[in-house]
PDB file of C-alpha atoms in Angstrom:
ATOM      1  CA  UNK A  12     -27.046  23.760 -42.236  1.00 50.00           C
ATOM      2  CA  UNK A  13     -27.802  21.106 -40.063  1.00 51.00           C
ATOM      3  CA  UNK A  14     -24.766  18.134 -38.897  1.00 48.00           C
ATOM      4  CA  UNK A  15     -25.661  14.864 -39.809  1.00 48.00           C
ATOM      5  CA  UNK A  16     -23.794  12.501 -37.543  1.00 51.00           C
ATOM      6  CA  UNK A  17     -23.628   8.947 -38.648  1.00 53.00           C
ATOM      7  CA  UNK A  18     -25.166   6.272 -36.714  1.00 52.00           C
ATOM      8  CA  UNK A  19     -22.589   4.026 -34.444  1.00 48.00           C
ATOM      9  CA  UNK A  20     -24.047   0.548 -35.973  1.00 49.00           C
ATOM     10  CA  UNK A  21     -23.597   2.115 -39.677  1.00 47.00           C
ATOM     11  CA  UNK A  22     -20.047   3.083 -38.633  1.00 51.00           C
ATOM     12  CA  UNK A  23     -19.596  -0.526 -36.909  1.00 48.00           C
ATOM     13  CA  UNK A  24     -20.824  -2.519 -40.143  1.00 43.00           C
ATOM     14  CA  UNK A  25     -18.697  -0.495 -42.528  1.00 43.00           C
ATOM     15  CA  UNK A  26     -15.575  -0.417 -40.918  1.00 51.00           C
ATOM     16  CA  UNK A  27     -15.831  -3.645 -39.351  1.00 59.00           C
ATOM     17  CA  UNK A  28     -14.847  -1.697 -36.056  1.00 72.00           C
ATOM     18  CA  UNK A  29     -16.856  -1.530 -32.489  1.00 91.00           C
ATOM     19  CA  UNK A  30     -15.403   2.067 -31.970  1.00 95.00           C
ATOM     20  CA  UNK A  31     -15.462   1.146 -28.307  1.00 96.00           C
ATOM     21  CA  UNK A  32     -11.865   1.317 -26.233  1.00 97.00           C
ATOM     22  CA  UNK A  33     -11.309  -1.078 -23.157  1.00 97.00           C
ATOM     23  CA  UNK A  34      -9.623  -0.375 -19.999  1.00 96.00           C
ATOM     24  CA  UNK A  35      -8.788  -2.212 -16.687  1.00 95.00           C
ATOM     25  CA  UNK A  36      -7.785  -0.094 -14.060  1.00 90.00           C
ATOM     26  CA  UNK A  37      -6.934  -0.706 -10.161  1.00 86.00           C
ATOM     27  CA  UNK A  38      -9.686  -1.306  -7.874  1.00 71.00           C
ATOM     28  CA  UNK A  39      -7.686   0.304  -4.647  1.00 56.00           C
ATOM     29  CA  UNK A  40      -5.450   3.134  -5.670  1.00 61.00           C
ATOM     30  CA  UNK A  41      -5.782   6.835  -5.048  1.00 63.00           C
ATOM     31  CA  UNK A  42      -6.158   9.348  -8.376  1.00 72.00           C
ATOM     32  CA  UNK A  43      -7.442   7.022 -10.706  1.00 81.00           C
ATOM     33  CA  UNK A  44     -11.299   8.703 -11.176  1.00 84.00           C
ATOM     34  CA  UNK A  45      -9.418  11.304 -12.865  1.00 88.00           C
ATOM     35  CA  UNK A  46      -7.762   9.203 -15.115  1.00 90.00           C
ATOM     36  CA  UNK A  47     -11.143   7.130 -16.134  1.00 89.00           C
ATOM     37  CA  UNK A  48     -12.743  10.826 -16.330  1.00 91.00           C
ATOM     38  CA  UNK A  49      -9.826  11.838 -19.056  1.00 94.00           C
ATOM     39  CA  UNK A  50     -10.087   8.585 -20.800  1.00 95.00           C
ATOM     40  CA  UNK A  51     -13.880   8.909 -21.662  1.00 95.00           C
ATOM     41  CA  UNK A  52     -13.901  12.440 -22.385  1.00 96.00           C
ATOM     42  CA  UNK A  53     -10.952  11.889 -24.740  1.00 97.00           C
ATOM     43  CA  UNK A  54     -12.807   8.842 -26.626  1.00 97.00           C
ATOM     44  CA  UNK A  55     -16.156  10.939 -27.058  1.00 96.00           C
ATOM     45  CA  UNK A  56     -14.253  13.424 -28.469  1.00 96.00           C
ATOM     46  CA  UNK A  57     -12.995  11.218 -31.080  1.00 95.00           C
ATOM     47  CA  UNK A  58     -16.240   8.929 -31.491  1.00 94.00           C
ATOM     48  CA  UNK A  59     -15.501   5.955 -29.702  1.00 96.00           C
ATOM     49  CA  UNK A  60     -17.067   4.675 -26.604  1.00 95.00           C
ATOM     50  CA  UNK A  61     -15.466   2.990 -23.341  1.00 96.00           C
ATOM     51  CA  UNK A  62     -15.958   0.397 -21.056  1.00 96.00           C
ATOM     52  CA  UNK A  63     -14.318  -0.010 -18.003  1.00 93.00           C
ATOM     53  CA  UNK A  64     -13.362  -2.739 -15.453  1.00 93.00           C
ATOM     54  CA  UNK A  65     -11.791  -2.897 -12.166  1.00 92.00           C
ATOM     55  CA  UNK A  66      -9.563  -5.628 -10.926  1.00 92.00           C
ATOM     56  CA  UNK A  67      -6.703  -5.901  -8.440  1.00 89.00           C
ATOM     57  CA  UNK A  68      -3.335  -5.844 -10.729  1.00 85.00           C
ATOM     58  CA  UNK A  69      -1.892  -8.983  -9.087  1.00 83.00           C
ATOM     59  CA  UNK A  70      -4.589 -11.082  -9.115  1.00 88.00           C
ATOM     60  CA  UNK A  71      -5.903 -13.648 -12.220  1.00 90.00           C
ATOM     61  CA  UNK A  72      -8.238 -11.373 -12.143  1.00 94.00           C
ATOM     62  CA  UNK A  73      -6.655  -8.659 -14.329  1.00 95.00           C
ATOM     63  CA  UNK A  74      -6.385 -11.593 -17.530  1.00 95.00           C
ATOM     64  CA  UNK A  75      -9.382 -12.516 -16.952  1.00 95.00           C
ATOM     65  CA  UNK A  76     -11.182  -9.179 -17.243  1.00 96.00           C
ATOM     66  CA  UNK A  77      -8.922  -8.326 -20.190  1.00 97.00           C
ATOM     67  CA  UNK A  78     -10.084 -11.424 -21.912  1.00 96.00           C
ATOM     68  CA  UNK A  79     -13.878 -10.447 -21.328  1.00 96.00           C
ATOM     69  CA  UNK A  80     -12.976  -6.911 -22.876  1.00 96.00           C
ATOM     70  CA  UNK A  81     -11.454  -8.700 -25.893  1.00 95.00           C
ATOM     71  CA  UNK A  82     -14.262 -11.113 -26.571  1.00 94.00           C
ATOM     72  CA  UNK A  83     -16.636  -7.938 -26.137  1.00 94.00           C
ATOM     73  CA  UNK A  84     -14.855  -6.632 -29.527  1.00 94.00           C
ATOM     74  CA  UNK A  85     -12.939  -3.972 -28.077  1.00 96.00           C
ATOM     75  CA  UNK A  86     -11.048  -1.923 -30.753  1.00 96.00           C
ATOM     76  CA  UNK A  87      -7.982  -1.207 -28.128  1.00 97.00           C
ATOM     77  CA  UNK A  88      -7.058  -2.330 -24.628  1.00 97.00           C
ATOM     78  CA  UNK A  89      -5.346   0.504 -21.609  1.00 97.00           C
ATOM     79  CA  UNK A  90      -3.588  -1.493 -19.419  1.00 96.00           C
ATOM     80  CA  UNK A  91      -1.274  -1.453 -16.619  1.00 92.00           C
ATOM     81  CA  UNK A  92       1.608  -3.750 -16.806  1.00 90.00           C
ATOM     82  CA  UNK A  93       2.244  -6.239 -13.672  1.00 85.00           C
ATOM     83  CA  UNK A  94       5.173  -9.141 -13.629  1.00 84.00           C
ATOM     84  CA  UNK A  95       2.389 -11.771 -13.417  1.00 88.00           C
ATOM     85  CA  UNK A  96       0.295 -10.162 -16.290  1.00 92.00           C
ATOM     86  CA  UNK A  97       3.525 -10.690 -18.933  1.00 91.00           C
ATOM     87  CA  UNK A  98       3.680 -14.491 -17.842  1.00 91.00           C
ATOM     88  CA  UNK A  99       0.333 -15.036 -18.901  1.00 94.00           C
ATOM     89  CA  UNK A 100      -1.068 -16.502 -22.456  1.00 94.00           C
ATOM     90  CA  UNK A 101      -3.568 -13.655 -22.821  1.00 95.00           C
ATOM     91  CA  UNK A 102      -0.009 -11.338 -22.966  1.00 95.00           C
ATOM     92  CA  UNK A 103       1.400 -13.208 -25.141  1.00 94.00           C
ATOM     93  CA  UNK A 104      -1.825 -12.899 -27.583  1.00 94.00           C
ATOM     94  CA  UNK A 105      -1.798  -8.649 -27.339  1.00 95.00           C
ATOM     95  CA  UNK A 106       1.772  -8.790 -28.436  1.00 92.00           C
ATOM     96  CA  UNK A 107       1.163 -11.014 -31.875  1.00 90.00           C
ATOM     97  CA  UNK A 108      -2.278  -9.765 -32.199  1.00 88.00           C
ATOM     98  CA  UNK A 109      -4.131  -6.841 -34.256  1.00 86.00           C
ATOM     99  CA  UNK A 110      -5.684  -5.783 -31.068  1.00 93.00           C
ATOM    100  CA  UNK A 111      -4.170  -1.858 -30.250  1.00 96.00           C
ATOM    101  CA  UNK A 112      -2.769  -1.689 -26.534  1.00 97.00           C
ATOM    102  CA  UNK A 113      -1.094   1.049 -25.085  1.00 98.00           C
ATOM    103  CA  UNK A 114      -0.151   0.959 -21.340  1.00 97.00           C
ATOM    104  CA  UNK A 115      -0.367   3.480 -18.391  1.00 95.00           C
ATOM    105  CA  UNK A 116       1.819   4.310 -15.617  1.00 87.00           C
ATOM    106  CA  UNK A 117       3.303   0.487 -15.147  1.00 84.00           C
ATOM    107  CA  UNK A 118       5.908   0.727 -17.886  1.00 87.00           C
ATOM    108  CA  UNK A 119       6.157  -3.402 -19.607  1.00 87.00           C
ATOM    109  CA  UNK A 120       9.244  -2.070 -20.705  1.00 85.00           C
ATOM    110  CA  UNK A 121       8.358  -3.938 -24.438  1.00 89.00           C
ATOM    111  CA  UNK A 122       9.003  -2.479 -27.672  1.00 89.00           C
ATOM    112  CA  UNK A 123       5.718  -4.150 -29.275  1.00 92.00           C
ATOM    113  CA  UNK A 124       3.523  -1.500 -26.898  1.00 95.00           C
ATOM    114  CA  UNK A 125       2.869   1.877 -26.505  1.00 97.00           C
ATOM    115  CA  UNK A 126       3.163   3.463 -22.894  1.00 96.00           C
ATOM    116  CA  UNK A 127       2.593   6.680 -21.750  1.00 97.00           C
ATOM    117  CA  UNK A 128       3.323   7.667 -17.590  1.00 95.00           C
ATOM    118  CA  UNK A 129       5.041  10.161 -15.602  1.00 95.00           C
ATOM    119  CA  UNK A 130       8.633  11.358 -16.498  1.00 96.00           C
ATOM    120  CA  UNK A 131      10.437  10.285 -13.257  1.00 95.00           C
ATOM    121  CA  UNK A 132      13.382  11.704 -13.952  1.00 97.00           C
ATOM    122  CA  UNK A 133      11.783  15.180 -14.660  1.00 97.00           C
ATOM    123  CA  UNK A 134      10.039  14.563 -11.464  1.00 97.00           C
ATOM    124  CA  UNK A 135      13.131  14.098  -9.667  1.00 97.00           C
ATOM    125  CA  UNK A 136      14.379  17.235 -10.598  1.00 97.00           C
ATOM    126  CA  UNK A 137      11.700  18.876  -9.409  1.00 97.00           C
ATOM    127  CA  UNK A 138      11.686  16.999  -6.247  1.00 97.00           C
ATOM    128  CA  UNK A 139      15.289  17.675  -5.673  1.00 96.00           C
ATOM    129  CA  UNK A 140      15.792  21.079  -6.887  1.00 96.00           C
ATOM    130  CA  UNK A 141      13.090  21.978  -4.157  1.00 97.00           C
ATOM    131  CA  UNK A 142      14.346  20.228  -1.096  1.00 97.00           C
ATOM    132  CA  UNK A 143      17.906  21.204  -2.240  1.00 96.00           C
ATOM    133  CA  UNK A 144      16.210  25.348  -2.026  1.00 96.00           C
ATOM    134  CA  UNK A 145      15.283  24.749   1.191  1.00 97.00           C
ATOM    135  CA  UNK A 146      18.824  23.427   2.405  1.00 96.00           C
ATOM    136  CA  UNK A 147      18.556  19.842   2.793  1.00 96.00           C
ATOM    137  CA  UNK A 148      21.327  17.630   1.037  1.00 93.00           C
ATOM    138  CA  UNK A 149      21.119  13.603   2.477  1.00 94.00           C
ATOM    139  CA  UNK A 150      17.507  12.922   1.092  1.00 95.00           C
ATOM    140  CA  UNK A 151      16.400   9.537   1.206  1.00 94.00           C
ATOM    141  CA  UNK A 152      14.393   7.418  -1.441  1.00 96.00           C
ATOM    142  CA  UNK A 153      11.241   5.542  -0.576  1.00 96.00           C
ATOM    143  CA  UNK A 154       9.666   3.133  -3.384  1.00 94.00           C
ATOM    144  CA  UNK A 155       7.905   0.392  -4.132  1.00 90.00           C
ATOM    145  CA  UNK A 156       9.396  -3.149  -3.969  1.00 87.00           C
ATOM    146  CA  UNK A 157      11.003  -4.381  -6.577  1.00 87.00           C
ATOM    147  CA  UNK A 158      10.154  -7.993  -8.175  1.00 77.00           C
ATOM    148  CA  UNK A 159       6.856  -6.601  -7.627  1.00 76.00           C
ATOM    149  CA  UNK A 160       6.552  -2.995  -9.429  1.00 78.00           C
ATOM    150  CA  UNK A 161       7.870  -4.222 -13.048  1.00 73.00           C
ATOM    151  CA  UNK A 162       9.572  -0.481 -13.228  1.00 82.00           C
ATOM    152  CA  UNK A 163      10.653  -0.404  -9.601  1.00 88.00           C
ATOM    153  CA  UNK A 164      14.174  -1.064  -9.807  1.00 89.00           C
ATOM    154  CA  UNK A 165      14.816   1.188 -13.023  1.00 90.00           C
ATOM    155  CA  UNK A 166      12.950   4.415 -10.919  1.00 92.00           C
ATOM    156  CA  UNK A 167      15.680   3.513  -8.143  1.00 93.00           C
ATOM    157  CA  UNK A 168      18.333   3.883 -10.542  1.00 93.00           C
ATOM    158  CA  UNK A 169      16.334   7.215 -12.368  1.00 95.00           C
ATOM    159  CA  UNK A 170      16.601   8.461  -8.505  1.00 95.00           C
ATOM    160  CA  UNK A 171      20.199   7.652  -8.470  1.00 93.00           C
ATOM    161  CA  UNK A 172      20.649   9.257 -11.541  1.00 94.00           C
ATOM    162  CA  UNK A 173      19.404  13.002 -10.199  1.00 95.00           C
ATOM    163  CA  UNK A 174      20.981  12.574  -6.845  1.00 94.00           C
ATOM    164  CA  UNK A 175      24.248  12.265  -8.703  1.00 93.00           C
ATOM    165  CA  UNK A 176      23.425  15.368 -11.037  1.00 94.00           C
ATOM    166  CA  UNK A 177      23.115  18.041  -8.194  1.00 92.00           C
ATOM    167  CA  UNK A 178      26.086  16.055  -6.314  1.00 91.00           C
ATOM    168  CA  UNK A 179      24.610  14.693  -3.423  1.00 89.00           C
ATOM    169  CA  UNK A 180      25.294  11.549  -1.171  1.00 80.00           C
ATOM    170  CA  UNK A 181      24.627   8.608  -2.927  1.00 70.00           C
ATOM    171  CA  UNK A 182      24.176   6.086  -0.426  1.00 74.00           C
ATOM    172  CA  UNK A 183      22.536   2.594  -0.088  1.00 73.00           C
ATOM    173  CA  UNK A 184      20.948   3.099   3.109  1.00 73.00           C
ATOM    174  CA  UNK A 185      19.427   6.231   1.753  1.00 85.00           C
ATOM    175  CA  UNK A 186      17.256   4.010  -0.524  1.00 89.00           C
ATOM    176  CA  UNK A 187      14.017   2.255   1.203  1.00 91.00           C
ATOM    177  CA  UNK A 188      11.700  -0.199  -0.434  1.00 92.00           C
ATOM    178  CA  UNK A 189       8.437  -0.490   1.344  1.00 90.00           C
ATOM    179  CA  UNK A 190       5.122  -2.295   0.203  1.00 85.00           C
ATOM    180  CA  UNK A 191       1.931  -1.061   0.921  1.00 79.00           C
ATOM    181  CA  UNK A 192       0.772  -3.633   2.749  1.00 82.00           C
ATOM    182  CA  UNK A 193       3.985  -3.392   5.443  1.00 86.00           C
ATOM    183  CA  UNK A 194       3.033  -3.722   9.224  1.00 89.00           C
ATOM    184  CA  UNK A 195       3.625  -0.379  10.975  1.00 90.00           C
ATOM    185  CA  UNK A 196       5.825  -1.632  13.221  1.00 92.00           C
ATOM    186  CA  UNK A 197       7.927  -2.210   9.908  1.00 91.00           C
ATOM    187  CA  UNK A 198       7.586   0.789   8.729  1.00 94.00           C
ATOM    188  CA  UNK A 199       8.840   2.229  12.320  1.00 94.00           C
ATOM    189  CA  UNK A 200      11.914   0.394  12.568  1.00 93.00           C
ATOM    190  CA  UNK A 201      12.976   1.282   9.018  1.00 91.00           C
ATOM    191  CA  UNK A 202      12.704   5.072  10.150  1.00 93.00           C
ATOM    192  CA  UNK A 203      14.609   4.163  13.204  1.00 93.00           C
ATOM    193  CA  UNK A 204      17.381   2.615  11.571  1.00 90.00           C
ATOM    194  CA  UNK A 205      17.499   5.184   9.036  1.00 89.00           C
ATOM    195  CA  UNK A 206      17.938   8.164  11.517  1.00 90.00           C
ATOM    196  CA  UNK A 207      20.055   6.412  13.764  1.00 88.00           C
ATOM    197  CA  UNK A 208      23.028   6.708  11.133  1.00 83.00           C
ATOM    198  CA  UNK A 209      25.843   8.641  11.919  1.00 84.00           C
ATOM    199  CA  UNK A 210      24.822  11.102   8.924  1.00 88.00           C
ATOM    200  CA  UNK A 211      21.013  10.805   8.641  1.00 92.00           C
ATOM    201  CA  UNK A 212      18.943  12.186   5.932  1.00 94.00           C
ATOM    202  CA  UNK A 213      16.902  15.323   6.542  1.00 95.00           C
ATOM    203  CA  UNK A 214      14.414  14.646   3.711  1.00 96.00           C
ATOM    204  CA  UNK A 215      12.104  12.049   2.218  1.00 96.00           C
ATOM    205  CA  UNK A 216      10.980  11.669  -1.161  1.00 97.00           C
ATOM    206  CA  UNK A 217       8.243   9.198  -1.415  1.00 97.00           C
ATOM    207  CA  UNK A 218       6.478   7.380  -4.105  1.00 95.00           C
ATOM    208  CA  UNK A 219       2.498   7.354  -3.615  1.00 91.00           C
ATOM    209  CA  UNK A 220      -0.046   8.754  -1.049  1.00 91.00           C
ATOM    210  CA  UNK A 221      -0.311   5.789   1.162  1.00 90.00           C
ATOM    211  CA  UNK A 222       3.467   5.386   1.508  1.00 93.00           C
ATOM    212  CA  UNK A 223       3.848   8.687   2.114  1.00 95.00           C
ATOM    213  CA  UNK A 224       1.224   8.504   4.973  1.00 94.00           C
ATOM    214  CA  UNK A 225       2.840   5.669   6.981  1.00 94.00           C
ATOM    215  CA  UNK A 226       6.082   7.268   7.163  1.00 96.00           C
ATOM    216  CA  UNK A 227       4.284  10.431   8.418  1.00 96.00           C
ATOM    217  CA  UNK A 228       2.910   8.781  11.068  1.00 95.00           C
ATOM    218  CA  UNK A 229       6.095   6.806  12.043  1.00 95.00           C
ATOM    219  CA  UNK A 230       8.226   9.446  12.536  1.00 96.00           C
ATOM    220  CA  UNK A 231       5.721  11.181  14.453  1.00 95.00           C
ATOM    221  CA  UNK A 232       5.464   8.651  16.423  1.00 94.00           C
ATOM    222  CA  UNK A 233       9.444   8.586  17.348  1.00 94.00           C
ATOM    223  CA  UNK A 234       8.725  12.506  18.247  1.00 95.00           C
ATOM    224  CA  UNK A 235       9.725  13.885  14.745  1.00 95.00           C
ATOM    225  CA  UNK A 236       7.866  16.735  13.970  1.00 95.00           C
ATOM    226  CA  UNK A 237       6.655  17.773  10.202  1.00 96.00           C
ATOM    227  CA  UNK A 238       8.098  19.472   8.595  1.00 97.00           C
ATOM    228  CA  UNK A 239       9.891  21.103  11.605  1.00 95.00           C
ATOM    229  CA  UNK A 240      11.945  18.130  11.686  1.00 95.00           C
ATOM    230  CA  UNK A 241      12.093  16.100   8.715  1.00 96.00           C
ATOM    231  CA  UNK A 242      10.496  17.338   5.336  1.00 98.00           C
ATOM    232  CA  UNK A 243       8.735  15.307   3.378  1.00 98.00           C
ATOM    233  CA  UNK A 244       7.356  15.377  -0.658  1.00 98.00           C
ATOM    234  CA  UNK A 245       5.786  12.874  -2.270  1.00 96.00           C
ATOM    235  CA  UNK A 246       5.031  11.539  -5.750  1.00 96.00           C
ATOM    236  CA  UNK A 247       1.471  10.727  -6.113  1.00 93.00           C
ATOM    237  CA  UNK A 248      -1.918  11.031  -8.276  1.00 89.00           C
ATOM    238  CA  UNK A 249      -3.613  12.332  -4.976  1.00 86.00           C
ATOM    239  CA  UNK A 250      -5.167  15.593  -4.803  1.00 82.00           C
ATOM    240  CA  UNK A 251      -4.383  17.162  -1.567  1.00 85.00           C
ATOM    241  CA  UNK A 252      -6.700  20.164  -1.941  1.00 77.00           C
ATOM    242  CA  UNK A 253      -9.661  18.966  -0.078  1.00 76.00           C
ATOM    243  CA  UNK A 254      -7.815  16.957   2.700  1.00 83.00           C
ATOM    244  CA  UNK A 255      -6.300  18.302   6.036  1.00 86.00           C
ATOM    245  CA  UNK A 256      -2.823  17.043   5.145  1.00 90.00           C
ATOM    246  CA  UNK A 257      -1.268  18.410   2.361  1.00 94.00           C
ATOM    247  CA  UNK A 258       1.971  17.194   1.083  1.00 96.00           C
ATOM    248  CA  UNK A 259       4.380  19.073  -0.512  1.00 97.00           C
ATOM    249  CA  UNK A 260       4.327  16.820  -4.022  1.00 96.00           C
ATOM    250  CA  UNK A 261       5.331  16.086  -7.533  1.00 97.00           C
ATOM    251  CA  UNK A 262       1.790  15.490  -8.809  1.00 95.00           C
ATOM    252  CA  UNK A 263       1.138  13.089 -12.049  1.00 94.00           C
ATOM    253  CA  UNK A 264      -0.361  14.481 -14.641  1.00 94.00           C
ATOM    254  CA  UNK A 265      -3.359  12.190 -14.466  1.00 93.00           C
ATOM    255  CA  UNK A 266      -5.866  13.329 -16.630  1.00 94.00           C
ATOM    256  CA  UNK A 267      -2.973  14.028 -19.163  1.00 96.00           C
ATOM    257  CA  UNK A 268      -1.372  10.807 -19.576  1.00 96.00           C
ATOM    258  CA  UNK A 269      -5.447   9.364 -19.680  1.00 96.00           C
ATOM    259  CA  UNK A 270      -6.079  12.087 -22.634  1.00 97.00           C
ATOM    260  CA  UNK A 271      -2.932  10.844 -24.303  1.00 98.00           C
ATOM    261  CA  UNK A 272      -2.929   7.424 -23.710  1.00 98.00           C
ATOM    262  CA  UNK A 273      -6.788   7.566 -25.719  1.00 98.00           C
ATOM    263  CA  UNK A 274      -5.541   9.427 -28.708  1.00 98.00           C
ATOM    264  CA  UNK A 275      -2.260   7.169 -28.983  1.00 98.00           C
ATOM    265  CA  UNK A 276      -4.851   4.011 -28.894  1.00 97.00           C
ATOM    266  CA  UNK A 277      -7.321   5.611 -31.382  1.00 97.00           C
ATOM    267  CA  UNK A 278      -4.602   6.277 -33.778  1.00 97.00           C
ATOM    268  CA  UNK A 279      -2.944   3.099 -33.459  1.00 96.00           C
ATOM    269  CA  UNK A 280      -6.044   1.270 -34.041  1.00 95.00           C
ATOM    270  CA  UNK A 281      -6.847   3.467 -36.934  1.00 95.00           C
ATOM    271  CA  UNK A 282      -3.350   2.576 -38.341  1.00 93.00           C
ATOM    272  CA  UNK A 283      -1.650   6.244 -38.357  1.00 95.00           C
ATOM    273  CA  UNK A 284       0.996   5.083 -36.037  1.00 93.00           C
ATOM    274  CA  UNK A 285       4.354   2.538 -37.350  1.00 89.00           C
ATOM    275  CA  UNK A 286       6.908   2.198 -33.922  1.00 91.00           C
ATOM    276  CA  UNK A 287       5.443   2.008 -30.592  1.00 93.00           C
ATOM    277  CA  UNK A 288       5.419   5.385 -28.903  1.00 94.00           C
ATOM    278  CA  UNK A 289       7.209   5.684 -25.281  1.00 95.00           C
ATOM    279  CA  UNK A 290       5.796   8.823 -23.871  1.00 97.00           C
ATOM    280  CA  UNK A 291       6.699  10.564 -20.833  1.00 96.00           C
ATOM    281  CA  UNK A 292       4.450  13.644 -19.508  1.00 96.00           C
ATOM    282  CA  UNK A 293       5.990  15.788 -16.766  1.00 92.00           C
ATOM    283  CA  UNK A 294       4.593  15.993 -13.131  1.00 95.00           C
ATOM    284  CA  UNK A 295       4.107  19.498 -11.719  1.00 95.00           C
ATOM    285  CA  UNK A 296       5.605  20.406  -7.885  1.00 96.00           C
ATOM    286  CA  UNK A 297       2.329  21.230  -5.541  1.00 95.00           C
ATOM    287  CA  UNK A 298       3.485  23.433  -2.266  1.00 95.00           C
ATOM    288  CA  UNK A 299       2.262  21.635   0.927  1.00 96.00           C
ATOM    289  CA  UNK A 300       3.009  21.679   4.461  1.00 96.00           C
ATOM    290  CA  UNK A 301       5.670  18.891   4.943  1.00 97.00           C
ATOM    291  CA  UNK A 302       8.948  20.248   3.535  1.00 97.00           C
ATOM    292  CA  UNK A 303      10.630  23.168   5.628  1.00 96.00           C
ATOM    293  CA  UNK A 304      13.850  24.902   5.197  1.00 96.00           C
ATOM    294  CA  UNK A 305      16.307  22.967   7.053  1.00 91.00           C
ATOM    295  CA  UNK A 306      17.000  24.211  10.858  1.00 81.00           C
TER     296      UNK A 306
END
């Protein structure tokens, strides 16, 4: 027997719904086609419909585009949580609103939303149990800044937290926070001053691509060799399989946490959800060709 699928604009005047989800994602981050790939694929699957904006997260921007989603009759909103976003009015309106949000990757850290991101602590694990095969103990942390990443200070701690497990050095001047946007010659001198200790470390671990790259090319350019040298593993959304460098990495689940994050908005939009889910997917460790065994 034939399928008789009903029409969208029946579905829409019945239910009083759009069955269209909204998203705002970064304009100039690394990974995130994947994650707008899962996203749709998941909502088609469950008869909805997405539309999705770009805007940098710090900027007014970000409010702005979430307020054009909202007066477009979006059902739900994936967002990514920034200090300035929380501040605004338009925040304040998704938290005593009917409007479903769930957020991705930027955890707001508030019990009225649902998140779903990488398990950093798994991640460390992972991180560590590898570096700690291949006989380095002083590894040193490298993350974003905090007062800037809402969940930056809290993955410093997570960090903390697995160093102390497998009983390694937990030192301050292992711990590095470095924006993006750093001059090299910044980047440089924190390497410097970090191997000029009287114990150094012998291993980075280092949130995101781009972060990852800089100190690459800083401690080459002191003569350090990789991974002959210093090792290096990174946790990121990039894909290293097409590129010449390939890190040795703890890689997000992407296309998981987009897949996820779509089925928890769905159902709390439907109403089949009470208490804001917090849901953390592990990463899985990619072999590269920047962590060595220790010489």
């Amino acid at each position: 027997p034939c399928i008789v699928y009903e029409p969208l604009a029946v579905r829409m005047l019945r239910e009083s719904r759009t069955f269209t989800l909204g998203a705002v994602v970064p304009t100039t981050r690394y990974g995130y086609d994947k994650l707008w790939a899962s996203m749709i694929c998941a909502a088609v699957s469950r008869g909805y419909q997405t539309m999705i904006t770009l805007a940098k997260l710090r900027s007014p921007d970000y409010a702005e585009q979430i307020e054009h989603l909202l007066q477009r009759g979006v059902d739900g909103l994936i967002l990514f949580s920034t200090p300035e976003l929380s501040a605004t009015p338009i925040y304040q309106e998704l938290k005593t609103g009917q409007r479903a949000v769930v957020f991705v990757e930027h955890d707001p850290h508030d019990e009225d939303f649902d998140f779903v991101g990488m398990d950093d602590v798994a991640s460390y694990r992972l991180a560590l149990e590898r570096l700690r095969t291949l006989g380095h103990e002083r590894i040193a942390f490298v993350y974003e800044q905090e007062g800037v990443i809402p969940q930056a200070h809290q993955r410093r701690l997570d960090f903390e937290q697995v160093i102390d497990e497998y009983g390694l050095p937990v030192l301050p001047r292992f711990y590095t926070q470095c924006p993006t946007t750093a001059a090299d010659e910044q980047v440089t001198d924190t390497v410097k001053a970090m191997l000029q200790a009287p114990q150094p470390p012998t291993a980075l671990v280092i949130r995101g691509h781009r972060r990852s790259l800089r100190f690459y090319h800083a401690l080459q350019a002191i003569g350090k060799k990789i991974p002959q040298d210093f090792s290096i593993l990174n946790l990121t959304m990039q894909s290293y399989q097409d590129m010449r460098l390939q890190f040795d990495s703890i890689h997000s689940p992407v296309e998981t946490i987009g897949e996820t994050a779509v089925n928890t908005l769905i159902d709390r939009a439907e109403g089949k959800l009470n208490k804001a889910r917090h849901q953390l997917l592990p990463g899985q460790y990619i072999e590269g060709e920047t962590a060595a065994q220790r010489r």
